[in-house]
C-alpha cells in the first residue's frame, strides 16, 4: 500500500528528471527562475496555507 493517496500521482509523472538546464539555456535562451528546493518549499507552504498538511 502506498504511503500517499494514489490520486496524488499522475500516470505521466516523472520520478526522476534528467533534463539538462544548460542545454535549454544555450539552445532556447531559457533559464529557470527558481531552484527545485525553492519550488518544493513553495509547494509545501501553499499546502500549509490551505490547511491541507
XYZ file of N, CA, C and O in Angstrom:
212
model
N 0.839 -1.182 0.000
C 0.000 0.000 0.000
C 0.885 1.246 0.000
O 1.777 1.379 0.836
N 0.663 2.183 -0.928
C 1.471 3.404 -0.958
C 1.274 4.237 0.302
O 0.230 4.177 0.935
N 2.275 5.028 0.623
C 2.203 5.903 1.797
C 1.466 7.203 1.484
O 1.305 8.043 2.339
N 1.033 7.383 0.242
C 0.316 8.575 -0.174
C -0.861 8.138 -1.031
O -0.857 7.043 -1.591
N -1.886 8.951 -1.156
C -3.051 8.565 -1.954
C -2.676 8.362 -3.424
O -1.911 9.139 -3.990
N -3.202 7.327 -4.012
C -2.922 7.052 -5.425
C -3.394 8.216 -6.286
O -2.787 8.536 -7.311
N -4.447 8.892 -5.869
C -4.949 10.030 -6.633
C -3.958 11.188 -6.662
O -4.101 12.102 -7.451
N -2.948 11.157 -5.799
C -1.958 12.233 -5.754
C -0.913 12.087 -6.859
O -0.071 12.949 -7.020
N -0.965 11.001 -7.605
C 0.005 10.799 -8.688
C -0.690 10.912 -10.038
O -1.894 10.731 -10.151
N 0.090 11.208 -11.033
C -0.417 11.251 -12.399
C 0.298 10.169 -13.192
O 1.472 9.900 -12.948
N -0.367 9.567 -14.166
C 0.255 8.467 -14.918
C 1.548 8.868 -15.626
O 2.417 8.046 -15.854
N 1.679 10.136 -15.967
C 2.861 10.584 -16.703
C 3.885 11.279 -15.812
O 4.839 11.863 -16.306
N 3.682 11.215 -14.504
C 4.591 11.877 -13.562
C 5.991 11.271 -13.649
O 6.156 10.063 -13.653
N 6.993 12.126 -13.732
C 8.379 11.663 -13.752
C 8.869 11.435 -12.329
O 8.683 12.291 -11.472
N 9.479 10.299 -12.092
C 10.043 10.074 -10.766
C 11.478 10.606 -10.701
O 11.963 10.962 -9.644
N 12.124 10.649 -11.844
C 13.488 11.177 -11.916
C 13.583 12.067 -13.153
O 13.280 11.635 -14.260
N 13.989 13.300 -12.965
C 14.180 14.207 -14.090
C 15.649 14.244 -14.487
O 16.521 14.327 -13.634
N 15.909 14.147 -15.784
C 17.297 14.147 -16.258
C 17.522 15.234 -17.303
O 18.325 15.077 -18.192
N 16.791 16.313 -17.175
C 16.928 17.407 -18.131
C 18.265 18.110 -17.946
O 18.856 18.083 -16.871
N 18.709 18.747 -18.988
C 19.963 19.488 -18.958
C 19.643 20.974 -19.060
O 19.414 21.483 -20.153
N 19.620 21.698 -17.934
C 19.272 23.118 -17.994
C 20.261 23.950 -18.802
O 19.889 24.964 -19.384
N 21.506 23.528 -18.874
C 22.496 24.269 -19.664
C 22.146 24.192 -21.151
O 22.278 25.169 -21.882
N 21.683 23.038 -21.597
C 21.280 22.862 -22.996
C 20.071 23.747 -23.310
O 20.006 24.379 -24.363
N 19.117 23.815 -22.388
C 17.945 24.677 -22.573
C 18.368 26.138 -22.660
O 17.828 26.903 -23.456
N 19.335 26.510 -21.860
C 19.822 27.899 -21.881
C 20.496 28.217 -23.212
O 20.235 29.251 -23.824
N 21.346 27.307 -23.671
C 22.094 27.541 -24.912
C 21.170 27.505 -26.134
O 21.198 28.402 -26.966
N 20.340 26.477 -26.232
C 19.530 26.292 -27.434
C 18.259 27.128 -27.455
O 17.801 27.532 -28.521
N 17.689 27.397 -26.292
C 16.411 28.091 -26.244
C 16.467 29.460 -25.579
O 15.494 30.209 -25.616
N 17.600 29.755 -24.938
C 17.705 31.015 -24.214
C 16.848 31.026 -22.950
O 16.452 32.069 -22.478
N 16.557 29.839 -22.418
C 15.689 29.698 -21.250
C 16.500 29.418 -20.003
O 17.439 28.642 -20.025
N 16.129 30.088 -18.916
C 16.749 29.823 -17.613
C 15.656 29.682 -16.570
O 14.667 30.418 -16.597
N 15.843 28.750 -15.653
C 14.885 28.563 -14.566
C 14.917 29.782 -13.647
O 15.978 30.351 -13.401
N 13.751 30.151 -13.154
C 13.667 31.281 -12.229
C 13.911 30.835 -10.793
O 14.279 31.640 -9.949
N 13.652 29.547 -10.518
C 13.755 29.026 -9.162
C 14.536 27.720 -9.147
O 14.497 26.967 -10.107
N 15.198 27.439 -8.056
C 15.835 26.149 -7.848
C 14.762 25.168 -7.383
O 13.757 25.567 -6.796
N 14.974 23.880 -7.623
C 13.974 22.878 -7.264
C 13.670 22.895 -5.771
O 12.512 22.751 -5.373
N 14.659 23.100 -4.950
C 14.408 23.143 -3.499
C 13.474 24.300 -3.148
O 12.635 24.180 -2.242
N 13.586 25.424 -3.876
C 12.691 26.555 -3.646
C 11.259 26.220 -4.072
O 10.299 26.600 -3.409
N 11.117 25.500 -5.180
C 9.800 25.103 -5.667
C 9.120 24.186 -4.652
O 7.945 24.361 -4.336
N 9.868 23.224 -4.136
C 9.312 22.312 -3.139
C 8.860 23.098 -1.914
O 7.766 22.878 -1.386
N 9.682 24.032 -1.461
C 9.326 24.851 -0.302
C 8.049 25.647 -0.572
O 7.172 25.735 0.294
N 7.912 26.219 -1.757
C 6.707 26.981 -2.105
C 5.473 26.077 -2.143
O 4.391 26.472 -1.682
N 5.636 24.862 -2.661
C 4.514 23.928 -2.743
C 4.055 23.507 -1.349
O 2.850 23.472 -1.070
N 4.997 23.204 -0.479
C 4.653 22.813 0.887
C 3.997 23.986 1.609
O 2.976 23.817 2.289
N 4.532 25.177 1.450
C 3.949 26.347 2.107
C 2.535 26.599 1.618
O 1.642 26.935 2.407
N 2.292 26.425 0.332
C 0.954 26.616 -0.211
C -0.033 25.631 0.411
O -1.153 25.998 0.754
N 0.395 24.378 0.559
C -0.475 23.365 1.187
C -0.721 23.718 2.663
O -1.835 23.559 3.149
N 0.303 24.192 3.350
C 0.131 24.605 4.744
C -0.862 25.767 4.839
O -1.729 25.785 5.714
N -0.729 26.717 3.934
C -1.614 27.882 3.928
C -3.066 27.477 3.663
O -3.988 28.115 4.155
N -3.256 26.424 2.889
C -4.595 25.927 2.581
C -5.129 25.013 3.680
O -6.273 24.588 3.626
N -4.286 24.712 4.651
C -4.686 23.819 5.730
C -4.788 22.369 5.296
O -5.511 21.575 5.878
N -4.035 21.998 4.260
C -4.112 20.654 3.720
C -2.949 19.767 4.159
O -2.822 18.642 3.730
N -2.072 20.291 4.998
C -0.970 19.475 5.536
C -0.992 19.522 7.038
O -1.425 20.420 7.660
